Coordinates of C-alpha atoms and ligand atoms in Angstrom, one line a residue:
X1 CA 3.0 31.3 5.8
X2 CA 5.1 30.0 3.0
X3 CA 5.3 26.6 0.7
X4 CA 8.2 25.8 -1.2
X5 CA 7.4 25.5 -5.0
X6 CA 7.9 22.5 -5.9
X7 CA 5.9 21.4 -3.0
X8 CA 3.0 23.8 -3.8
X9 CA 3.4 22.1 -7.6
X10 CA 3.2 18.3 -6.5
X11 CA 0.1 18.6 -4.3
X12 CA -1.9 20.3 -7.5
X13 CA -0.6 17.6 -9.5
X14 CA 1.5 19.9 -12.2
X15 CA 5.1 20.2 -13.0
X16 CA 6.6 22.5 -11.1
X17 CA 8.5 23.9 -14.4
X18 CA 4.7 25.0 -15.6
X19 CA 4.4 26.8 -12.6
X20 CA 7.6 28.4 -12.8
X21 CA 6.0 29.9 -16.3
X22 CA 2.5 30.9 -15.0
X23 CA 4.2 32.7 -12.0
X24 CA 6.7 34.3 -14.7
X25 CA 3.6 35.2 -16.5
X26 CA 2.6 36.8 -13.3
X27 CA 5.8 39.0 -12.7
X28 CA 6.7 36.9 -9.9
X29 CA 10.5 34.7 -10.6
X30 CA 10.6 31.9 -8.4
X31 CA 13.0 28.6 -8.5
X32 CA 11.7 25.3 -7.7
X33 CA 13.4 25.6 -4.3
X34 CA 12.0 28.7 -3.7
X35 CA 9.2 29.7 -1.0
X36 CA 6.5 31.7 -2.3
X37 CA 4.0 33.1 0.3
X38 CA 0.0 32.6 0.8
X39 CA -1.4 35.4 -1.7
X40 CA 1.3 34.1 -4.5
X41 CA 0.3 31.1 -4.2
X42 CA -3.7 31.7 -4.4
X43 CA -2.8 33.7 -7.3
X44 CA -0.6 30.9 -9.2
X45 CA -3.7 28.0 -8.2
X46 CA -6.4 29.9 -9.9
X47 CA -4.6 29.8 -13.1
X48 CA -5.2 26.3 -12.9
X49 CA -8.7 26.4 -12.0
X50 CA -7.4 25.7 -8.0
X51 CA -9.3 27.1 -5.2
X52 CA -6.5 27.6 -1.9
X53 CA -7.9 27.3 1.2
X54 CA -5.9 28.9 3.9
X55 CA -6.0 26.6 6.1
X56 CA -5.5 23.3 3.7
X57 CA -2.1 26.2 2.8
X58 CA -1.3 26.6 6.6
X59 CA -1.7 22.2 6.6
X60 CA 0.7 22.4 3.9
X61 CA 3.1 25.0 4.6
X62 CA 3.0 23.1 8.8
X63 CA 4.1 19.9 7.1
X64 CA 6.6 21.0 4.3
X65 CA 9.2 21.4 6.8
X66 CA 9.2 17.0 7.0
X67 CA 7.2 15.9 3.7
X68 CA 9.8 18.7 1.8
X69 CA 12.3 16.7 -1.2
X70 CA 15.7 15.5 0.6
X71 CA 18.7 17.1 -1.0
X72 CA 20.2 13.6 -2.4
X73 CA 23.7 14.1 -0.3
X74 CA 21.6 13.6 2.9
X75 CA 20.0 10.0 1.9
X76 CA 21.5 7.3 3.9
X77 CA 21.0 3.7 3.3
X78 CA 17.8 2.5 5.2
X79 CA 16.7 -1.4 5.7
X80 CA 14.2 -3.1 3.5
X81 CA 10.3 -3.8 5.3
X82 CA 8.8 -6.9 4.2
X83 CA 5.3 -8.5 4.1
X84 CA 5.0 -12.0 4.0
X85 CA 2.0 -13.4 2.1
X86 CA 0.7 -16.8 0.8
X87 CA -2.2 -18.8 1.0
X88 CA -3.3 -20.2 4.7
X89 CA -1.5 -23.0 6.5
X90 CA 1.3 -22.4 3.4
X91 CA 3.2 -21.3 7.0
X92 CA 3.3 -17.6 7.1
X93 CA 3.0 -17.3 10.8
X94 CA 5.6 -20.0 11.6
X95 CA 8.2 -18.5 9.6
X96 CA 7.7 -15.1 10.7
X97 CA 7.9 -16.8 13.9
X98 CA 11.1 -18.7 13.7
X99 CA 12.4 -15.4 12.5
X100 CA 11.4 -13.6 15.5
X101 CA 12.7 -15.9 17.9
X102 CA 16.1 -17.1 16.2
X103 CA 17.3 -14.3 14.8
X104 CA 16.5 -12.0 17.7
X105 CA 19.6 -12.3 20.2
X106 CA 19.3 -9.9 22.8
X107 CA 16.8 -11.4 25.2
X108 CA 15.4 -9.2 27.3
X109 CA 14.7 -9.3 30.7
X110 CA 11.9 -11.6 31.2
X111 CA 12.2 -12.9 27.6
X112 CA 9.1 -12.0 26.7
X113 CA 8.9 -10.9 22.6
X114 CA 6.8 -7.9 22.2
X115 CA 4.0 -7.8 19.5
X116 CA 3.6 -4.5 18.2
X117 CA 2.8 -5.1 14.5
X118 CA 6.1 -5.3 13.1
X119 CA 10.1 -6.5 14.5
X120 CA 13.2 -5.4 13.1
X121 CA 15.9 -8.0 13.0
X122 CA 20.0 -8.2 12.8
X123 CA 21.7 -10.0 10.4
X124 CA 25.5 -10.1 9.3
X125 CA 24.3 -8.3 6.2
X126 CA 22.2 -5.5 7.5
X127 CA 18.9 -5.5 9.2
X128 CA 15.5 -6.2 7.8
X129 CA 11.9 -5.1 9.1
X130 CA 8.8 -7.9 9.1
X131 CA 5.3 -6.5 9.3
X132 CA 4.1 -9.3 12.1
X133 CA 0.3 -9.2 10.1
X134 CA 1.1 -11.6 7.4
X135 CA -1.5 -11.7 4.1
X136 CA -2.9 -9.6 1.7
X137 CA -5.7 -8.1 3.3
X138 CA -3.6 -6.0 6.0
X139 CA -1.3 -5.4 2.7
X140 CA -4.1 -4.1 0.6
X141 CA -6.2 -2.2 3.3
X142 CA -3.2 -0.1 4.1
X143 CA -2.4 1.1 0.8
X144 CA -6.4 2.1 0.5
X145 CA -5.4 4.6 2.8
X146 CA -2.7 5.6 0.8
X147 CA 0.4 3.8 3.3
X148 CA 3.1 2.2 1.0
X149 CA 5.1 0.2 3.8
X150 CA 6.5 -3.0 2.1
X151 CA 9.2 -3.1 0.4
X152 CA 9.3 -6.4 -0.2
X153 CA 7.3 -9.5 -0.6
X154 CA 8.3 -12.6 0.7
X155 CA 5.3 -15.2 -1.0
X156 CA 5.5 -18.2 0.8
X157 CA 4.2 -21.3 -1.0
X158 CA 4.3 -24.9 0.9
X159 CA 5.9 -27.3 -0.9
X160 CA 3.6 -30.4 -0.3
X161 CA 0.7 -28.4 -1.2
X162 CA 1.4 -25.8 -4.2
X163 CA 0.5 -22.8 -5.8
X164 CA -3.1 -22.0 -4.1
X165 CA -5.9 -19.5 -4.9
X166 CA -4.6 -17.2 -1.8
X167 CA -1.3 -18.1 -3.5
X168 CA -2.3 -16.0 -7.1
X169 CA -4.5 -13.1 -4.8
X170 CA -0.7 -12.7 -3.1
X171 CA 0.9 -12.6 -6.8
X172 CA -1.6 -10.0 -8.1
X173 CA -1.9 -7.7 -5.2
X174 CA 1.8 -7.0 -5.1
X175 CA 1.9 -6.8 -8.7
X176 CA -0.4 -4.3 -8.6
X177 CA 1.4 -2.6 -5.6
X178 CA 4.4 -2.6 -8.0
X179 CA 6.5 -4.7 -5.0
X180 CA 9.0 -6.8 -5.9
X181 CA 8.8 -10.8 -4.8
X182 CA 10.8 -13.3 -3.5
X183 CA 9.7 -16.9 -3.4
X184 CA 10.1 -19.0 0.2
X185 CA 9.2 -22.7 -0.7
X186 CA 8.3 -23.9 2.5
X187 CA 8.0 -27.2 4.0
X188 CA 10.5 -28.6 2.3
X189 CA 11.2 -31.4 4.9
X190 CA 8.0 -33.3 4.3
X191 CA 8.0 -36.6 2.7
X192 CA 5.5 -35.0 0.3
X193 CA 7.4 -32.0 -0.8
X194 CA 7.4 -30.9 -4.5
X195 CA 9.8 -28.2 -5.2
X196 CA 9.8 -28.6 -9.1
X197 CA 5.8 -29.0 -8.6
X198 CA 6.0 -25.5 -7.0
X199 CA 8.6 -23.5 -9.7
X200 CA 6.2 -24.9 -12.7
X201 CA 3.4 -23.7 -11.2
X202 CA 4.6 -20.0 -10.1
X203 CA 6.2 -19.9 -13.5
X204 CA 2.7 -20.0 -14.9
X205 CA 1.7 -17.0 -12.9
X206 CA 4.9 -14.8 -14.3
X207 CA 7.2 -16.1 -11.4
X208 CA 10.5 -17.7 -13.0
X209 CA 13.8 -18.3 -11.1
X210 CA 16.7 -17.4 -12.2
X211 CA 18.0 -20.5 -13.4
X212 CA 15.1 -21.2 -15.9
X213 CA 15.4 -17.9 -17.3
X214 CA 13.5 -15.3 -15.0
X215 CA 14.7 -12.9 -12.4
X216 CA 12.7 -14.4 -9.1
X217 CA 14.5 -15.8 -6.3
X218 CA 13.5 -18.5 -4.9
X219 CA 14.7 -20.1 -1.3
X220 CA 13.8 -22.9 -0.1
X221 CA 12.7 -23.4 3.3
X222 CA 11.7 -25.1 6.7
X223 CA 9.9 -22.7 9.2
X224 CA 9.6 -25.8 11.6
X225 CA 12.8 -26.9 11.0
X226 CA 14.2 -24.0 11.0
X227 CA 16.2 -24.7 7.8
X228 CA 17.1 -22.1 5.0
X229 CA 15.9 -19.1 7.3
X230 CA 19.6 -17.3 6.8
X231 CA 19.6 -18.3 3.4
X232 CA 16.2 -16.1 3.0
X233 CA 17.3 -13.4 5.2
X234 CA 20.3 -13.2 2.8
X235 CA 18.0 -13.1 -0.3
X236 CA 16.1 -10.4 1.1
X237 CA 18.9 -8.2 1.8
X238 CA 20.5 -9.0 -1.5
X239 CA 17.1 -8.0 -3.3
X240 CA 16.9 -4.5 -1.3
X241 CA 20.7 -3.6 -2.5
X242 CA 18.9 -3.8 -6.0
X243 CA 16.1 -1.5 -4.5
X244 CA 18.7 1.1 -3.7
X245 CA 17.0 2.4 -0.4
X246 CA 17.5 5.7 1.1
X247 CA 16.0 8.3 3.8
X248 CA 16.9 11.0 5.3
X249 CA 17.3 10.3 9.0
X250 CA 18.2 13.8 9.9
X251 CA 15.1 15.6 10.3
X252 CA 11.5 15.7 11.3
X253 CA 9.7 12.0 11.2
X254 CA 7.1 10.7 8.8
X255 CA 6.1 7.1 8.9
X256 CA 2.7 4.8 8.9
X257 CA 0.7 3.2 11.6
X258 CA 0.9 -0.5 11.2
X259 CA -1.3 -1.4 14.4
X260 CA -3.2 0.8 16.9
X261 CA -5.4 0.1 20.1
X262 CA -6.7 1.6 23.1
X263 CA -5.2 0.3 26.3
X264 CA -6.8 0.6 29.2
X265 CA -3.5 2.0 31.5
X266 CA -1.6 4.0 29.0
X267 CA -4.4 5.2 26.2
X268 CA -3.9 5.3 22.8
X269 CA -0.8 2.8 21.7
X270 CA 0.3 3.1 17.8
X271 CA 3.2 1.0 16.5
X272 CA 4.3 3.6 14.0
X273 CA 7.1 2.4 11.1
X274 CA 9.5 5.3 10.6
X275 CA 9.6 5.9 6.8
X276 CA 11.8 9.1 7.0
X277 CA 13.2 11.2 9.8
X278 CA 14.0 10.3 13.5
X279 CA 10.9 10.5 15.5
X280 CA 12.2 11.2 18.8
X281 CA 10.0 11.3 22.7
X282 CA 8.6 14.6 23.4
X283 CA 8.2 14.9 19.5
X284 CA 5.2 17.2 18.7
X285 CA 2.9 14.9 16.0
X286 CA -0.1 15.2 13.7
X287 CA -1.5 11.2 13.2
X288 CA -4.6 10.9 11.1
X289 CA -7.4 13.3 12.4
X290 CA -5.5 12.9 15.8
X291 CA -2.5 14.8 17.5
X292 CA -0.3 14.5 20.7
X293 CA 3.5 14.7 22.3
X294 CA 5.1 11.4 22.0
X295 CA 5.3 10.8 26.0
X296 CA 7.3 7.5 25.6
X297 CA 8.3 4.8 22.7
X298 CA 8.8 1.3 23.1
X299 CA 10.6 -0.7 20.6
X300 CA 9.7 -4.5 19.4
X301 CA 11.6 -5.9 22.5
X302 CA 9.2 -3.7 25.3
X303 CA 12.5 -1.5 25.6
X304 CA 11.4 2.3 25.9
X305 CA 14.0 4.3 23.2
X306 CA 14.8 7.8 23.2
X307 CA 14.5 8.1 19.1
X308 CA 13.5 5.9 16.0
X309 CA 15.3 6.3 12.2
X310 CA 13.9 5.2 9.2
X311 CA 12.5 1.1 8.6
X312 CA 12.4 0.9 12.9
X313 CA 8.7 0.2 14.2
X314 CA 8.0 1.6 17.7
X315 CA 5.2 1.8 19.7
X316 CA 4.2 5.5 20.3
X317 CA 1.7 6.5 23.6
X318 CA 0.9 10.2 23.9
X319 CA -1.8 10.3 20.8
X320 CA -5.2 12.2 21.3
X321 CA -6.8 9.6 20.3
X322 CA -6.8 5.9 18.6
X323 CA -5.7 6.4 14.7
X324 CA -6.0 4.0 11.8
X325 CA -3.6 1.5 10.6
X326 CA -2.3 2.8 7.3
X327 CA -2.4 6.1 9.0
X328 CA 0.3 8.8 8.1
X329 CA 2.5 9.9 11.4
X330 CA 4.5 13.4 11.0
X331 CA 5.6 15.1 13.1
X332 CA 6.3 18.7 13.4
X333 CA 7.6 21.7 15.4
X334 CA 5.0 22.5 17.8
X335 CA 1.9 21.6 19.7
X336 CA 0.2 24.4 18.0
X337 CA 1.0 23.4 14.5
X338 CA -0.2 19.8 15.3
X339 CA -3.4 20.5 17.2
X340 CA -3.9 23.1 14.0
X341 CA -3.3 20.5 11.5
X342 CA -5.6 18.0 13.3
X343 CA -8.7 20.2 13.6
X344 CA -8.1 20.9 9.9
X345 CA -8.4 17.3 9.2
X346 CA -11.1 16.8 10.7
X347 CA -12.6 19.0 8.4
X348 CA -11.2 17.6 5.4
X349 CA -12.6 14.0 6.6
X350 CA -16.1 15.3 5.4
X351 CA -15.3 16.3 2.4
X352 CA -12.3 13.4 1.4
X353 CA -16.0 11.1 2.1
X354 CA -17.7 13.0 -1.1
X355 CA -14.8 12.5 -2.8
X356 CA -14.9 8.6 -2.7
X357 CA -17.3 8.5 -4.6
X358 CA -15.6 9.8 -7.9
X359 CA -14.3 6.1 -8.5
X360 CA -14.2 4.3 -11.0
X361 CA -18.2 3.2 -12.4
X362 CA -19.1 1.9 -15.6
X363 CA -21.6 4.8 -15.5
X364 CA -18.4 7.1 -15.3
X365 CA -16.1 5.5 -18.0
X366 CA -17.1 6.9 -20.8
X367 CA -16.9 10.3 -19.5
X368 CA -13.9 10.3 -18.0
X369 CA -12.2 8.7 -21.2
X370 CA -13.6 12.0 -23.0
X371 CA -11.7 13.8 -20.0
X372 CA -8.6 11.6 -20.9
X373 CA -9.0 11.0 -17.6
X374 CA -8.5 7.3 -17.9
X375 CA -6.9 5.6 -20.4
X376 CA -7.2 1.9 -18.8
X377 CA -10.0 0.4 -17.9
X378 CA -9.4 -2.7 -14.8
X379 CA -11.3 -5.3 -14.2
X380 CA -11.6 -8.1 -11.2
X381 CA -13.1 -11.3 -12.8
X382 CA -14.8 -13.8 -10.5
X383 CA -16.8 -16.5 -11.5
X384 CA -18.1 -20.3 -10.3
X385 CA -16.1 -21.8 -12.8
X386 CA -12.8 -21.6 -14.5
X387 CA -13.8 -21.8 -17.7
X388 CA -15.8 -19.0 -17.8
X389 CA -13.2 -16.9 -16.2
X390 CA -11.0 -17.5 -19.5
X391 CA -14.2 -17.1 -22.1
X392 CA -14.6 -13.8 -20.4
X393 CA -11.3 -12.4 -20.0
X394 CA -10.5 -13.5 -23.4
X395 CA -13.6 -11.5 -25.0
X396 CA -12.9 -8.2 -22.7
X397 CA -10.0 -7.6 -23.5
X398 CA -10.8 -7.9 -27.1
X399 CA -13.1 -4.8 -26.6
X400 CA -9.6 -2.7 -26.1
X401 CA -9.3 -0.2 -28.2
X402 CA -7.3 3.5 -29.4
X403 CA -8.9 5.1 -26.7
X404 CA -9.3 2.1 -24.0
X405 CA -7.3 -1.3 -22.8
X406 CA -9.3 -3.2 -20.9
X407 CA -6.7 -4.8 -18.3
X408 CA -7.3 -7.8 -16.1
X409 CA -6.1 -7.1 -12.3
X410 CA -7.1 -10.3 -10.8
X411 CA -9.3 -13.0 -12.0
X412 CA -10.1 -16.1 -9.8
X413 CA -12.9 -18.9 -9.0
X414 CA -15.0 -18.2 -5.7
X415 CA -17.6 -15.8 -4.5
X416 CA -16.9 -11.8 -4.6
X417 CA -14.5 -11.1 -0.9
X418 CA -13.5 -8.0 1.0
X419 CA -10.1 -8.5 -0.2
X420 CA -11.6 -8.7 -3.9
X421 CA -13.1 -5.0 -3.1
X422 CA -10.0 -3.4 -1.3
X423 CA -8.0 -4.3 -4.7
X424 CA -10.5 -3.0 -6.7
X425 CA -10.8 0.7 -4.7
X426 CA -6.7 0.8 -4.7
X427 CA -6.7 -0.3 -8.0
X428 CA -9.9 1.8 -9.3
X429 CA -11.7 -1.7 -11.0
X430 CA -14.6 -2.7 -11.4
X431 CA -15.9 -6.4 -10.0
X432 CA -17.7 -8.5 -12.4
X433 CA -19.4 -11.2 -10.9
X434 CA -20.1 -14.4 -13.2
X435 CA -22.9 -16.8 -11.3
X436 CA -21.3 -15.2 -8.1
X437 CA -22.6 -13.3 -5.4
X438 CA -21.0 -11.2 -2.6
X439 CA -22.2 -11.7 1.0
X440 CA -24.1 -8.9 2.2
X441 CA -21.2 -7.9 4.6
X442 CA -19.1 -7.6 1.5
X443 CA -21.1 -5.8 -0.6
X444 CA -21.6 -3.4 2.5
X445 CA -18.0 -2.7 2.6
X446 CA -18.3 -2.3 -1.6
X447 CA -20.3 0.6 -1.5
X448 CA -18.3 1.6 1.7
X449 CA -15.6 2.0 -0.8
X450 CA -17.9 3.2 -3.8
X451 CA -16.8 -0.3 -6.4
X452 CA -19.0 -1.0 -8.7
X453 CA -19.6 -4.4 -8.6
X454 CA -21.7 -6.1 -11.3
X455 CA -22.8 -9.4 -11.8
X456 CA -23.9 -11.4 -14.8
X457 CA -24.9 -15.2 -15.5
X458 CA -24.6 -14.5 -19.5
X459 CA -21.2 -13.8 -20.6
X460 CA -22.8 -12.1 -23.7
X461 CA -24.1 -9.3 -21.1
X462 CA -21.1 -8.4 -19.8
X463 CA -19.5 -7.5 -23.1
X464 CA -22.5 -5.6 -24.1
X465 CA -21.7 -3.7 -21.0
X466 CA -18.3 -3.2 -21.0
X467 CA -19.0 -2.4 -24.8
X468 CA -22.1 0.6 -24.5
X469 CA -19.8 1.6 -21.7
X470 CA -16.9 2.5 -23.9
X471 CA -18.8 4.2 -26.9
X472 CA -20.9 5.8 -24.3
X473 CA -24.0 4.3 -24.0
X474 CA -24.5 3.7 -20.8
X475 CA -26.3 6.5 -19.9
X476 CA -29.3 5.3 -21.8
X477 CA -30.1 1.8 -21.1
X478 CA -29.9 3.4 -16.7
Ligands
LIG1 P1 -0.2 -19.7 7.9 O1 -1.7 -19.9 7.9 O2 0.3 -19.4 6.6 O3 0.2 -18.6 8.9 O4 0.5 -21.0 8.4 P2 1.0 -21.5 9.8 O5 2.3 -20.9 10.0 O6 0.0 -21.3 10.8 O7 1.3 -23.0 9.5 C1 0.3 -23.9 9.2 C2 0.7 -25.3 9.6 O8 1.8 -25.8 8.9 C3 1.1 -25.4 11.1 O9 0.6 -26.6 11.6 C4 2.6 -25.4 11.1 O10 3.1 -26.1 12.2 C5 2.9 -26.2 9.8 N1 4.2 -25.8 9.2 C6 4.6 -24.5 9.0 N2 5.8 -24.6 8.4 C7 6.2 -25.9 8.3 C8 7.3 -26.5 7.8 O11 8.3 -26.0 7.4 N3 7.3 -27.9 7.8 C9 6.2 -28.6 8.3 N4 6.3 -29.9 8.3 N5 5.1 -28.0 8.8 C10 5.1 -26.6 8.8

């Protein structure tokens, strides 16, 4: 059993240059390349107050071989994967629709287009992959679990109708996601449309074209009339070049589960989205707490394929059981290694629940900001009525100081939603509530997710709060 270095360093979360000078300390010279072996590395963890488990080490050590740095020479140019948001009716499905079915030109036998969570389409310029669950739930919800799929956001906004509510949650949860975002004005051919209505508006929310200044593209489009669509797919790829990216195709597969189910003839079916590697059928895999051979893959067309690079979605059967969208795929050399790795997980599941509940609290601030554990402080604002939104933002972030910024994730009119609560555990916020209440089903999946949510119908509270929270008082008034 042996972990390369750098590996070993990047899973404790300390530079691998620092462990280079404890194991020097230790008599031991090592590179960053280097392996170093079970007892080594036990020995180097407890110098940072690190227990090693041998079997989180054997996890480790299994999975190196595919989650291991790429030497840069062997990085090949891989196609962007793009998410389209905006708010409802705005035309989301019809575009990824229109897509689907006119830039798709080998028609299969039957002509029947497959759904399996995400399609990969040709182009003149390259190919592009679409995640077929448009929004920013799906979005959101998979990077709680840790799956950074999308490359790129396309934000669609109808052009007879505006930038909408759904429209800023888009903005702010790819923001927060760091992904970059290209503007589809859609609906153009309606008597009603309002391009220049549109551009004001999304340059209010930080989104300027190019041609007033900013750096966002914006296309204009028809999903029903299937206008502009090459001109988009054009704008897409042109915004990837910028995002320079690269996998390694040659060598063991990791990617994400974008869409999972149990079918009733063939078992557990996961459309899996390569992210590195070839996955190929008969491959050995460890997915989520669950493990398997891959006994056939099917690509977005219903086609069974022999292998899958990096940005291609296939449908995967052969899994123990049914895993999680958001779920990591890997695979590795041998049945033993995955069914190893899987019972290990299992394990870990217990304890990863425990450890949801170190987020981010009011309770907890001021101790972790003694820690210089956090340095930021984010907040989700939600209230009945926009003018309260700005009299509270406005005196929050006022409470910023040396040792904390207060930081507004998202603010917005409306009662406290799921989608609210899956920013705020990605994000580590905190909700506030102004004369708004979450459902019961909402606040459920809050402490689910361990949020604090808190709710006030006096602004004045809130910034006592946030206030006794940052000079430590909390403690004392619960
Ligand atoms: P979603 O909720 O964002 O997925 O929106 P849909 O794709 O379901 O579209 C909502 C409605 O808008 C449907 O009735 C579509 O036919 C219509 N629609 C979508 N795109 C266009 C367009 O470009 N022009 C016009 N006139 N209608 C559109």
């Amino acid at each position: 059993d042996t972990i390369v270095l750098s590996d070993l360093a990047k899973r404790m979360g300390i530079k691998a240059n620092e462990m280079i000078q404890k194991l020097i300390g230790l008599g031991v010279m090592v590179t960053v390349n280097q392996t170093i072996d079970f007892d080594t590395a036990v020995l180097v963890a407890s110098e940072f107050d690190y227990e090693l488990e041998r079997a989180s080490f054997e996890e480790e050590s299994i999975l190196s071989e595919t989650t291991e740095k790429d030497d840069p020479a062997k990085l090949t140019e891989r196609s962007p994967v793009v998410t389209i948001m905006g708010h409802v009716d705005h035309g989301k499905t019809s575009l990824l629709d229109v897509i689907r079915k006119t830039r798709i030109t080998e028609i299969e036998a039957g002509g029947i287009t497959q759904h399996i969570g995400a399609y990969n389409v040709s182009t003149d310029n390259g190919q592009i992959t679409f995640l077929d669950t448009p929004g920013h739930e799906a979005f959101t919800s998979m990077r709680a679990r840790g799956a950074k799929v999308t490359d790129l956001v396309v934000l669609v906004v109808a052009a007879d109708d505006g930038v909408m509510p759904q429209t800023v949650e888009a903005i702010n949860h790819s923001k927060a996601a760091g992904v970059p975002i290209i503007v589809a004005v859609n609906k153009i051919d309606k008597a009603n449309a309002d391009t220049d209505r549109v551009v004001r508006e999304l340059s209010e929310q930080g989104l300027v074209p190019e041609d007033w200044g900013g750096d966002t593209i914006f296309v204009k489009v028809s999903a029903k009339q299937n206008q502009g669509i090459d001109n988009l797919l054009e704008m897409i790829l042109l915004q990837s070049e910028v995002l320079e990216l690269k996998a390694n195709a040659d060598k063991l597969a990791k990617g994400y589960v974008v869409e999972s189910k149990l079918d009733s003839g063939r078992g557990s079916v996961a459309t899996v989205l390569v992210q590195e590697g070839t996955l190929h059928a008969g491959n050995s895999v460890v997915c989520g707490i669950h493990h398997g051979k891959i006994r056939a893959m099917l690509n977005d067309r219903g086609v069974q394929v022999e292998s899958a690079g990096p940005s291609i979605p296939v449908e995967v059967i052969g899994l123990s059981g049914v895993p999680n969208a958001g779920d990591e795929l890997i695979a590795v050399s041998d049945d033993k290694s995955a069914k190893q790795v899987s019972v290990h997980r299992v394990q870990k599941q217990r304890a990863k629940e425990l450890a949801k509940t170190s987020r981010m609290s009011l309770e907890k601030l001021f101790e972790k900001m003694k820690e210089g554990e956090v340095k930021e402080l984010n907040l989700i604002i939600k209230a009945d009525v926009h003018g309260s939104i700005e009299a509270i933002t406005d005196s929050l972030v006022k409470l910023s100081n040396e040792e904390v910024t207060i930081h507004v994730v998202h603010s917005a009119t409306g009662t406290i939603t799921e989608s609210d609560v899956s920013l705020a555990a990605v994000s580590d916020a905190i909700i506030i509530g102004f004369n708004v209440r979450p459902t019961p089903k909402v606040q459920a999946f809050a402490s689910e997710e361990h949020v604090d949510m808190r709710f006030y119908n006096v602004i004045y509270n809130a910034i006592k709060d946030i206030q006794d929270a940052i000079v430590g008082m909390m403690a004392s008034t619960y």
